[in-house]
């Protein structure tokens, strides 16, 4: 199994630019989670989807953040416009069913906004 | 919502010694408690988990204990090895979400 795939692994951009992070969940999993990890705030849940439908986006920090899941094998997290305080590692995770607890994490995308 | 506290934030042990990391949670409805290991530059990887109907679970050198009454759970690593060096996170699940502790940087000294 390839596991959760994220791209790009590293992204460096300038303030004000649009950033799109991508995630491919484990095949057959129907719950997908986006997390952000920083030294100050640790691991925070941003949003999660079940069967491609957003269930809880209360963790999305601002309207500059948006996430989509157009099909079962792909999700994006977009930041527009980006700001230096968005610099963090963004993780995607998936689980087999919403009621199944085990989440499997991808390798993350390290975002640096200059 | 759920609040998970984890300590210590850093832990150094000699190779071969045991390491213990402790977490407390606030929501008595939480029913699932996983532990993740994160190595540098990688995503968190599940190493062991426990559900609220079980008091203890063991997998080779690692074990987790859960005290529902006191709302705390612990990770025990015995016979530590250098490859155990990493950041360890506890988490608690309530309302369909995982809430993570702040992490423990474990260093195993050769």
Coordinates of N, CA and C in Angstrom, one line a residue:
Chain A
X1 N 0.9 -1.2 0.0 CA 0.0 0.0 0.0 C 0.9 1.2 0.0
X2 N 0.5 2.2 -0.8 CA 1.4 3.4 -1.0 C 1.2 4.4 0.2
X3 N 0.2 4.2 1.0 CA 0.0 5.1 2.1 C -0.6 6.4 1.6
X4 N -0.8 7.4 2.5 CA -1.3 8.7 2.1 C -0.2 9.5 1.4
X5 N -0.5 10.0 0.3 CA 0.5 10.8 -0.5 C 0.1 12.2 -0.5
X6 N 1.2 13.0 -0.3 CA 1.0 14.5 -0.2 C 2.0 15.1 -1.2
X7 N 1.5 16.2 -1.8 CA 2.4 17.0 -2.7 C 2.1 18.5 -2.6
X8 N 3.1 19.4 -2.8 CA 4.5 19.1 -2.8 C 5.0 18.7 -1.4
X9 N 6.2 18.3 -1.2 CA 6.7 18.0 0.1 C 7.2 19.3 0.8
X10 N 7.7 20.2 -0.1 CA 8.1 21.5 0.4 C 7.6 22.6 -0.5
X11 N 7.2 23.7 0.1 CA 6.7 24.8 -0.7 C 7.2 26.1 -0.1
X12 N 7.9 26.9 -0.9 CA 8.3 28.2 -0.5 C 7.6 29.2 -1.4
X13 N 7.0 30.2 -0.8 CA 6.3 31.2 -1.5 C 6.4 32.5 -0.9
X14 N 5.9 33.5 -1.6 CA 6.0 34.9 -1.0 C 4.6 35.3 -0.5
X15 N 4.6 36.1 0.5 CA 3.3 36.6 1.0 C 2.4 37.1 -0.1
X16 N 1.1 36.8 0.0 CA 0.2 37.2 -1.0 C -0.1 36.2 -2.1
X17 N 0.8 35.2 -2.2 CA 0.6 34.3 -3.3 C -0.4 33.2 -2.9
X18 N -1.0 32.5 -3.8 CA -1.9 31.4 -3.6 C -1.1 30.1 -3.5
X19 N -1.5 29.3 -2.5 CA -0.8 28.0 -2.3 C -1.8 26.9 -2.3
X20 N -1.5 25.9 -3.0 CA -2.4 24.7 -3.1 C -1.6 23.5 -2.6
X21 N -2.1 22.8 -1.6 CA -1.6 21.6 -1.1 C -2.5 20.4 -1.5
X22 N -1.9 19.3 -1.9 CA -2.6 18.2 -2.4 C -2.5 16.9 -1.6
X23 N -3.5 16.1 -1.6 CA -3.5 14.9 -0.8 C -4.2 13.7 -1.6
X24 N -3.6 12.6 -1.5 CA -4.3 11.4 -2.0 C -4.4 10.4 -0.9
X25 N -5.6 10.1 -0.4 CA -5.8 9.2 0.7 C -5.5 7.8 0.4
X26 N -5.4 6.9 1.3 CA -5.3 5.5 1.1 C -6.5 5.0 0.4
X27 N -6.3 4.2 -0.7 CA -7.4 3.7 -1.4 C -8.4 2.9 -0.6
X28 N -9.7 3.2 -0.7 CA -10.7 2.6 0.1 C -11.1 3.3 1.3
X29 N -10.2 4.3 1.8 CA -10.6 5.1 2.9 C -11.6 6.2 2.5
X30 N -12.5 6.4 3.4 CA -13.5 7.4 3.0 C -13.6 8.6 4.0
X31 N -12.7 8.7 4.9 CA -12.5 9.9 5.8 C -11.2 10.5 5.6
X32 N -11.1 11.8 5.4 CA -9.9 12.5 5.2 C -9.8 13.7 6.1
X33 N -8.6 13.9 6.6 CA -8.4 15.0 7.6 C -7.2 15.8 7.2
X34 N -7.3 17.1 7.4 CA -6.2 18.1 7.2 C -5.8 18.6 8.6
X35 N -4.5 18.5 8.9 CA -3.9 19.1 10.1 C -2.9 20.1 9.8
X36 N -2.6 21.0 10.8 CA -1.5 21.9 10.7 C -0.6 21.7 11.9
X37 N 0.7 21.6 11.8 CA 1.6 21.5 12.9 C 2.6 22.6 13.0
X38 N 2.6 23.3 14.1 CA 3.5 24.3 14.4 C 4.1 24.1 15.8
X39 N 5.2 24.7 16.1 CA 5.8 24.6 17.4 C 4.9 25.2 18.5
X40 N 4.3 26.3 18.1 CA 3.5 27.0 19.1 C 2.2 26.3 19.4
X41 N 1.5 25.7 18.4 CA 0.2 25.2 18.6 C 0.1 23.7 18.5
X42 N 1.2 23.1 18.1 CA 1.2 21.6 18.0 C 0.4 21.2 16.8
X43 N -0.3 20.0 16.9 CA -1.1 19.5 15.8 C -2.5 19.9 16.0
X44 N -3.0 20.6 15.0 CA -4.4 21.1 15.0 C -5.2 20.6 13.8
X45 N -6.4 20.1 14.1 CA -7.3 19.7 13.0 C -7.9 20.9 12.4
X46 N -7.7 21.0 11.0 CA -8.3 22.1 10.3 C -9.7 21.8 9.8
X47 N -9.8 20.6 9.1 CA -11.1 20.2 8.5 C -11.1 18.7 8.3
X48 N -12.3 18.1 8.3 CA -12.3 16.7 7.9 C -13.5 16.4 7.0
X49 N -13.3 15.4 6.1 CA -14.3 15.0 5.1 C -14.7 13.6 5.4
X50 N -16.0 13.3 5.2 CA -16.5 11.9 5.2 C -17.2 11.7 3.9
X51 N -16.8 10.7 3.1 CA -17.5 10.4 1.8 C -17.5 11.7 1.0
X52 N -16.3 12.4 1.0 CA -16.1 13.6 0.1 C -16.9 14.8 0.6
X53 N -17.6 14.7 1.7 CA -18.4 15.9 2.2 C -17.7 16.5 3.4
X54 N -17.5 17.8 3.4 CA -16.9 18.4 4.6 C -17.9 18.3 5.8
X55 N -17.3 17.7 6.9 CA -18.1 17.5 8.1 C -17.9 18.5 9.2
X56 N -16.7 18.9 9.4 CA -16.4 19.9 10.4 C -15.2 20.7 9.9
X57 N -15.4 22.0 9.7 CA -14.4 22.9 9.3 C -14.1 24.0 10.3
X58 N -14.5 23.7 11.6 CA -14.4 24.7 12.6 C -12.9 25.0 12.9
X59 N -12.0 24.2 12.5 CA -10.6 24.5 12.7 C -9.9 25.3 11.7
X60 N -10.6 25.6 10.6 CA -10.0 26.4 9.5 C -9.9 27.8 10.1
X61 N -8.6 28.3 10.1 CA -8.4 29.6 10.8 C -9.0 30.8 10.2
X62 N -9.1 30.9 8.9 CA -9.7 32.1 8.3 C -10.3 31.8 7.0
X63 N -11.0 32.8 6.4 CA -11.6 32.6 5.1 C -10.5 32.5 4.0
X64 N -9.3 32.8 4.4 CA -8.2 32.6 3.4 C -7.9 31.1 3.1
X65 N -8.4 30.3 4.0 CA -8.2 28.8 3.9 C -9.5 28.2 3.3
X66 N -9.3 27.3 2.3 CA -10.4 26.5 1.8 C -9.9 25.1 1.5
X67 N -10.8 24.2 1.6 CA -10.5 22.8 1.2 C -11.6 22.1 0.4
X68 N -11.2 21.3 -0.5 CA -12.1 20.6 -1.3 C -11.8 19.1 -1.4
X69 N -12.8 18.3 -1.7 CA -12.5 16.9 -2.0 C -13.5 16.5 -3.1
X70 N -13.0 16.7 -4.3 CA -13.9 16.5 -5.5 C -14.2 15.0 -5.7
X71 N -13.3 14.1 -5.2 CA -13.6 12.7 -5.4 C -12.9 11.9 -4.3
X72 N -13.1 10.6 -4.2 CA -12.6 9.8 -3.1 C -11.1 9.7 -3.0
X73 N -10.4 10.1 -4.1 CA -9.0 9.9 -4.1 C -8.2 11.2 -4.2
X74 N -8.8 12.3 -3.9 CA -8.1 13.5 -4.0 C -8.7 14.6 -3.2
X75 N -7.8 15.4 -2.6 CA -8.3 16.6 -1.8 C -7.2 17.7 -1.9
X76 N -7.7 18.9 -1.8 CA -6.8 20.1 -1.8 C -7.1 21.0 -0.6
X77 N -6.0 21.6 -0.2 CA -6.1 22.7 0.8 C -5.5 23.9 0.2
X78 N -6.3 25.0 0.1 CA -5.8 26.2 -0.6 C -5.7 27.3 0.4
X79 N -4.7 28.1 0.3 CA -4.5 29.3 1.1 C -4.4 30.5 0.1
X80 N -5.3 31.4 0.2 CA -5.2 32.6 -0.7 C -5.8 33.8 0.0
X81 N -5.1 34.9 0.2 CA -3.6 35.0 0.0 C -2.8 34.4 1.2
X82 N -1.6 33.9 0.9 CA -0.8 33.4 2.0 C -0.2 34.5 2.8
X83 N 0.1 34.2 4.1 CA 0.8 35.1 5.0 C 1.9 34.4 5.7
X84 N 2.9 35.1 6.2 CA 4.0 34.4 6.9 C 3.6 33.6 8.0
X85 N 2.5 33.9 8.7 CA 2.1 33.1 9.9 C 1.4 31.8 9.5
X86 N 1.2 31.6 8.2 CA 0.7 30.3 7.7 C 1.9 29.3 7.6
X87 N 3.1 29.7 7.8 CA 4.2 28.8 7.7 C 4.1 27.7 8.7
X88 N 4.1 26.5 8.3 CA 3.9 25.3 9.1 C 4.0 24.0 8.3
X89 N 3.9 22.9 8.9 CA 3.8 21.6 8.2 C 2.3 21.2 8.2
X90 N 1.9 20.9 7.0 CA 0.5 20.6 6.8 C 0.4 19.1 6.5
X91 N -0.4 18.4 7.3 CA -0.5 16.9 7.2 C -1.9 16.6 6.7
X92 N -2.0 15.6 5.9 CA -3.2 14.9 5.5 C -3.3 13.5 6.1
X93 N -4.4 13.1 6.6 CA -4.6 11.8 7.2 C -5.9 11.2 6.6
X94 N -5.9 9.8 6.6 CA -7.2 9.2 6.2 C -7.5 8.0 7.1
X95 N -8.8 7.7 7.2 CA -9.2 6.5 7.9 C -10.2 5.8 7.1
X96 N -10.4 4.5 7.4 CA -11.2 3.6 6.6 C -12.7 4.0 6.7
X97 N -13.2 4.4 7.8 CA -14.6 4.8 8.0 C -14.6 5.9 9.0
X98 N -15.6 6.7 9.0 CA -15.7 7.8 9.9 C -15.7 7.3 11.4
X99 N -16.3 6.1 11.5 CA -16.4 5.6 12.9 C -15.2 4.7 13.2
X100 N -14.3 4.5 12.3 CA -13.0 3.8 12.6 C -12.0 4.8 13.0
X101 N -11.4 4.5 14.1 CA -10.6 5.5 14.8 C -9.2 5.7 14.2
X102 N -8.6 4.7 13.7 CA -7.2 4.8 13.3 C -7.0 5.7 12.1
X103 N -6.2 6.7 12.3 CA -5.9 7.7 11.2 C -4.5 7.4 10.8
X104 N -4.3 7.4 9.5 CA -2.9 7.2 8.9 C -2.5 8.5 8.2
X105 N -1.3 9.0 8.7 CA -0.8 10.3 8.2 C 0.1 10.2 7.0
X106 N 0.0 11.2 6.2 CA 1.0 11.4 5.1 C 2.3 12.0 5.6
X107 N 3.2 12.2 4.7 CA 4.5 12.7 5.1 C 4.5 14.2 5.4
X108 N 3.5 14.9 5.0 CA 3.4 16.3 5.2 C 3.9 17.2 4.1
X109 N 3.5 18.5 4.1 CA 4.0 19.5 3.3 C 4.5 20.6 4.1
X110 N 5.8 20.9 4.0 CA 6.4 22.0 4.8 C 6.2 23.3 4.0
X111 N 5.4 24.2 4.5 CA 5.1 25.5 3.8 C 5.9 26.6 4.5
X112 N 6.6 27.4 3.7 CA 7.3 28.6 4.2 C 6.8 29.7 3.3
X113 N 6.2 30.7 4.0 CA 5.7 31.9 3.4 C 6.6 33.1 3.8
X114 N 7.3 33.6 2.8 CA 8.3 34.7 3.1 C 7.6 36.1 3.1
Chain B
X1 N -14.8 21.5 24.3 CA -14.2 20.4 23.6 C -13.2 19.7 24.4
X2 N -12.6 18.7 23.8 CA -11.6 17.9 24.5 C -10.3 18.7 24.7
X3 N -9.6 18.5 25.9 CA -8.3 19.1 26.1 C -7.4 17.9 26.6
X4 N -6.2 17.8 25.9 CA -5.3 16.8 26.3 C -4.0 17.4 26.7
X5 N -3.5 17.0 27.9 CA -2.3 17.5 28.4 C -1.3 16.4 28.4
X6 N 0.0 16.7 28.0 CA 1.0 15.6 27.9 C 2.2 16.1 28.6
X7 N 2.9 15.2 29.4 CA 4.2 15.5 30.0 C 5.0 14.2 30.2
X8 N 6.3 14.4 30.2 CA 7.0 15.6 30.1 C 7.2 16.1 28.7
X9 N 7.6 17.2 28.4 CA 7.8 17.7 27.1 C 9.1 17.2 26.5
X10 N 10.1 16.9 27.3 CA 11.3 16.3 26.9 C 11.7 15.2 27.9
X11 N 12.3 14.1 27.4 CA 12.7 13.0 28.2 C 13.9 12.4 27.7
X12 N 15.0 12.3 28.5 CA 16.2 11.6 28.1 C 16.4 10.4 29.0
X13 N 16.7 9.2 28.4 CA 16.9 8.0 29.1 C 18.2 7.3 28.5
X14 N 18.8 6.5 29.3 CA 19.9 5.7 28.8 C 19.3 4.5 28.1
X15 N 20.1 4.1 27.1 CA 19.7 2.9 26.3 C 19.5 1.7 27.2
X16 N 18.4 1.0 27.1 CA 18.1 -0.1 27.9 C 17.1 0.2 29.1
X17 N 17.1 1.5 29.4 CA 16.1 1.9 30.5 C 14.7 2.0 29.9
X18 N 13.8 2.2 30.8 CA 12.4 2.4 30.5 C 12.0 3.9 30.4
X19 N 11.0 4.2 29.6 CA 10.5 5.5 29.4 C 9.0 5.5 29.6
X20 N 8.5 6.5 30.3 CA 7.1 6.7 30.6 C 6.6 8.1 30.2
X21 N 5.6 8.1 29.4 CA 5.0 9.4 29.0 C 3.5 9.4 29.5
X22 N 3.1 10.5 30.0 CA 1.7 10.5 30.6 C 0.9 11.6 30.0
X23 N -0.4 11.3 29.9 CA -1.4 12.2 29.3 C -2.7 12.2 30.2
X24 N -3.3 13.4 30.2 CA -4.6 13.5 30.9 C -5.6 14.1 29.8
X25 N -6.8 13.7 30.0 CA -7.8 14.3 29.1 C -9.0 14.8 29.9
X26 N -9.8 15.6 29.3 CA -10.9 16.3 30.0 C -12.3 15.7 29.7
X27 N -12.5 15.2 28.6 CA -13.9 14.8 28.2 C -14.1 13.3 28.6
X28 N -15.0 13.1 29.5 CA -15.2 11.7 30.0 C -15.9 10.9 28.9
X29 N -16.4 11.5 27.8 CA -16.9 10.7 26.7 C -15.9 10.2 25.7
X30 N -14.7 10.6 25.9 CA -13.6 10.1 25.0 C -13.5 8.6 25.1
X31 N -13.3 7.9 24.0 CA -13.4 6.5 24.1 C -12.2 5.8 23.3
X32 N -11.3 6.6 22.8 CA -10.2 6.0 22.0 C -9.0 6.8 22.2
X33 N -7.8 6.1 22.5 CA -6.6 6.8 22.9 C -5.4 6.2 22.1
X34 N -5.0 6.9 21.0 CA -3.9 6.4 20.2 C -2.6 7.1 20.6
X35 N -1.5 6.4 20.4 CA -0.2 7.1 20.5 C 0.5 7.0 19.2
X36 N 1.1 8.2 18.8 CA 1.8 8.3 17.6 C 3.3 8.6 17.8
X37 N 4.1 8.1 16.9 CA 5.6 8.4 17.0 C 5.9 9.2 15.7
X38 N 6.6 10.4 15.9 CA 6.9 11.2 14.8 C 8.4 11.3 14.7
X39 N 9.0 10.8 13.6 CA 10.4 11.0 13.4 C 10.7 12.3 12.6
X40 N 11.9 12.8 12.6 CA 12.2 14.0 12.0 C 11.9 14.0 10.5
X41 N 11.1 15.0 10.0 CA 10.7 15.1 8.6 C 9.7 14.1 8.1
X42 N 9.0 13.4 9.1 CA 8.0 12.5 8.7 C 6.7 12.8 9.4
X43 N 5.6 12.1 8.9 CA 4.3 12.3 9.5 C 4.2 11.4 10.7
X44 N 3.3 11.7 11.6 CA 3.0 10.8 12.8 C 2.6 9.4 12.4
X45 N 3.2 8.4 13.1 CA 2.8 7.0 12.8 C 2.2 6.4 14.0
X46 N 1.1 5.7 13.9 CA 0.5 5.0 15.0 C 1.3 3.9 15.5
X47 N 1.6 3.9 16.8 CA 2.4 2.8 17.4 C 1.6 1.9 18.3
X48 N 0.5 2.4 18.9 CA -0.3 1.6 19.8 C -1.5 2.4 20.1
X49 N -2.6 1.8 20.4 CA -3.9 2.5 20.8 C -4.6 1.6 21.8
X50 N -5.5 2.3 22.5 CA -6.3 1.6 23.5 C -7.7 2.2 23.5
X51 N -8.7 1.3 23.7 CA -10.1 1.8 23.8 C -10.6 1.8 25.2
X52 N -11.6 2.5 25.5 CA -12.0 2.9 26.8 C -12.5 1.6 27.6
X53 N -12.8 0.5 26.9 CA -13.2 -0.7 27.6 C -12.1 -1.6 28.0
X54 N -10.8 -1.1 27.8 CA -9.6 -1.9 28.1 C -8.8 -1.1 29.0
X55 N -8.1 -1.7 30.0 CA -7.3 -1.0 31.0 C -5.8 -1.0 30.6
X56 N -5.4 -2.0 29.8 CA -4.0 -2.1 29.4 C -3.8 -2.8 28.1
X57 N -2.8 -2.5 27.4 CA -2.6 -3.1 26.1 C -1.1 -3.1 25.9
X58 N -0.5 -4.3 25.4 CA 0.9 -4.4 25.3 C 1.3 -4.9 23.9
X59 N 2.3 -4.4 23.3 CA 2.8 -4.8 22.0 C 4.3 -4.8 22.1
X60 N 4.9 -6.0 22.3 CA 6.4 -6.1 22.5 C 6.9 -5.2 23.5
X61 N 7.7 -4.2 23.1 CA 8.3 -3.4 24.2 C 7.5 -2.2 24.6
X62 N 6.4 -2.0 23.9 CA 5.5 -0.8 24.3 C 4.2 -1.3 24.9
X63 N 3.7 -0.5 25.8 CA 2.5 -0.8 26.5 C 1.8 0.6 26.8
X64 N 0.5 0.5 26.9 CA -0.3 1.7 27.2 C -1.3 1.3 28.3
X65 N -1.5 2.1 29.3 CA -2.4 1.9 30.4 C -3.4 3.0 30.4
X66 N -4.6 2.7 30.8 CA -5.7 3.7 30.8 C -6.4 3.7 32.1
X67 N -6.6 4.8 32.8 CA -7.4 4.9 34.0 C -8.5 5.9 33.7
X68 N -9.7 5.3 33.4 CA -10.9 6.1 33.0 C -11.4 7.0 34.2
X69 N -11.2 6.5 35.4 CA -11.7 7.2 36.5 C -10.9 8.5 36.7
X70 N -9.6 8.4 36.6 CA -8.8 9.6 36.7 C -8.6 10.3 35.4
X71 N -9.0 9.8 34.3 CA -8.9 10.3 33.0 C -7.4 10.6 32.7
X72 N -6.7 9.5 32.8 CA -5.3 9.6 32.3 C -4.8 8.3 31.7
X73 N -3.9 8.4 30.8 CA -3.3 7.2 30.1 C -1.9 7.5 29.9
X74 N -1.1 6.4 29.8 CA 0.3 6.4 29.8 C 0.9 5.5 28.8
X75 N 2.0 5.9 28.2 CA 2.8 5.1 27.3 C 4.1 4.6 28.0
X76 N 4.3 3.3 28.0 CA 5.5 2.7 28.6 C 6.4 2.1 27.5
X77 N 7.6 2.4 27.4 CA 8.5 1.8 26.5 C 9.7 1.2 27.3
X78 N 9.8 -0.1 27.2 CA 10.9 -0.8 28.0 C 12.1 -1.1 27.0
X79 N 13.2 -1.4 27.7 CA 14.4 -1.7 26.9 C 14.6 -0.8 25.8
X80 N 14.7 0.5 26.1 CA 14.7 1.5 25.0 C 16.0 1.4 24.1
X81 N 15.8 1.7 22.9 CA 16.9 1.6 21.9 C 17.1 3.0 21.2
X82 N 18.2 3.3 20.6 CA 18.4 4.6 20.0 C 17.3 4.9 18.9
X83 N 16.8 3.9 18.3 CA 15.8 4.1 17.2 C 14.4 4.5 17.8
X84 N 14.3 4.4 19.1 CA 13.1 4.9 19.8 C 13.1 6.4 19.9
X85 N 14.2 7.1 19.7 CA 14.3 8.5 19.8 C 13.4 9.2 18.7
X86 N 12.5 10.0 19.2 CA 11.5 10.6 18.3 C 10.6 11.5 19.2
X87 N 9.6 12.1 18.6 CA 8.6 12.8 19.3 C 7.4 11.9 19.4
X88 N 6.8 11.8 20.6 CA 5.6 11.0 20.8 C 4.4 11.8 21.2
X89 N 3.3 11.5 20.5 CA 2.1 12.3 20.8 C 1.0 11.3 21.3
X90 N 0.3 11.8 22.3 CA -0.9 11.1 22.7 C -2.1 11.8 22.1
X91 N -3.2 11.1 22.0 CA -4.4 11.7 21.5 C -5.6 11.1 22.2
X92 N -6.7 11.8 22.2 CA -8.0 11.3 22.7 C -9.1 11.7 21.7
X93 N -10.0 10.7 21.5 CA -11.0 10.9 20.5 C -12.4 11.1 21.2
X94 N -13.0 12.2 20.9 CA -14.4 12.5 21.3 C -15.0 13.3 20.2
X95 N -16.3 13.2 20.1 CA -17.1 13.9 19.0 C -16.4 13.7 17.6
X96 N -16.0 12.5 17.4 CA -15.5 12.1 16.1 C -14.2 12.7 15.7
X97 N -13.5 13.4 16.6 CA -12.3 14.0 16.3 C -11.2 13.6 17.3
X98 N -9.9 13.6 16.8 CA -8.8 13.4 17.7 C -8.2 14.7 18.1
X99 N -8.0 14.8 19.4 CA -7.3 16.0 20.0 C -5.9 15.5 20.5
X100 N -4.9 16.1 20.1 CA -3.5 15.7 20.3 C -2.9 16.4 21.5
X101 N -2.1 15.7 22.2 CA -1.2 16.3 23.2 C -0.1 17.1 22.6
X102 N 0.7 17.8 23.4 CA 1.7 18.7 22.8 C 3.0 18.0 22.4
X103 N 3.1 16.7 22.7 CA 4.3 16.0 22.3 C 5.4 15.9 23.3
X104 N 6.1 14.8 23.3 CA 7.3 14.5 24.1 C 8.4 14.1 23.3
X105 N 9.5 14.9 23.4 CA 10.7 14.6 22.6 C 11.5 13.6 23.5
X106 N 11.6 12.3 23.0 CA 12.3 11.3 23.7 C 13.7 11.1 23.1
X107 N 14.7 11.2 23.9 CA 16.1 10.9 23.4 C 16.6 9.7 24.2
X108 N 17.1 8.7 23.4 CA 17.7 7.6 24.1 C 19.2 7.7 23.9
X109 N 19.9 7.8 25.0 CA 21.3 8.0 24.9 C 22.1 6.7 24.9
X110 N 23.0 6.5 24.0 CA 23.7 5.3 23.8 C 24.7 5.1 25.0

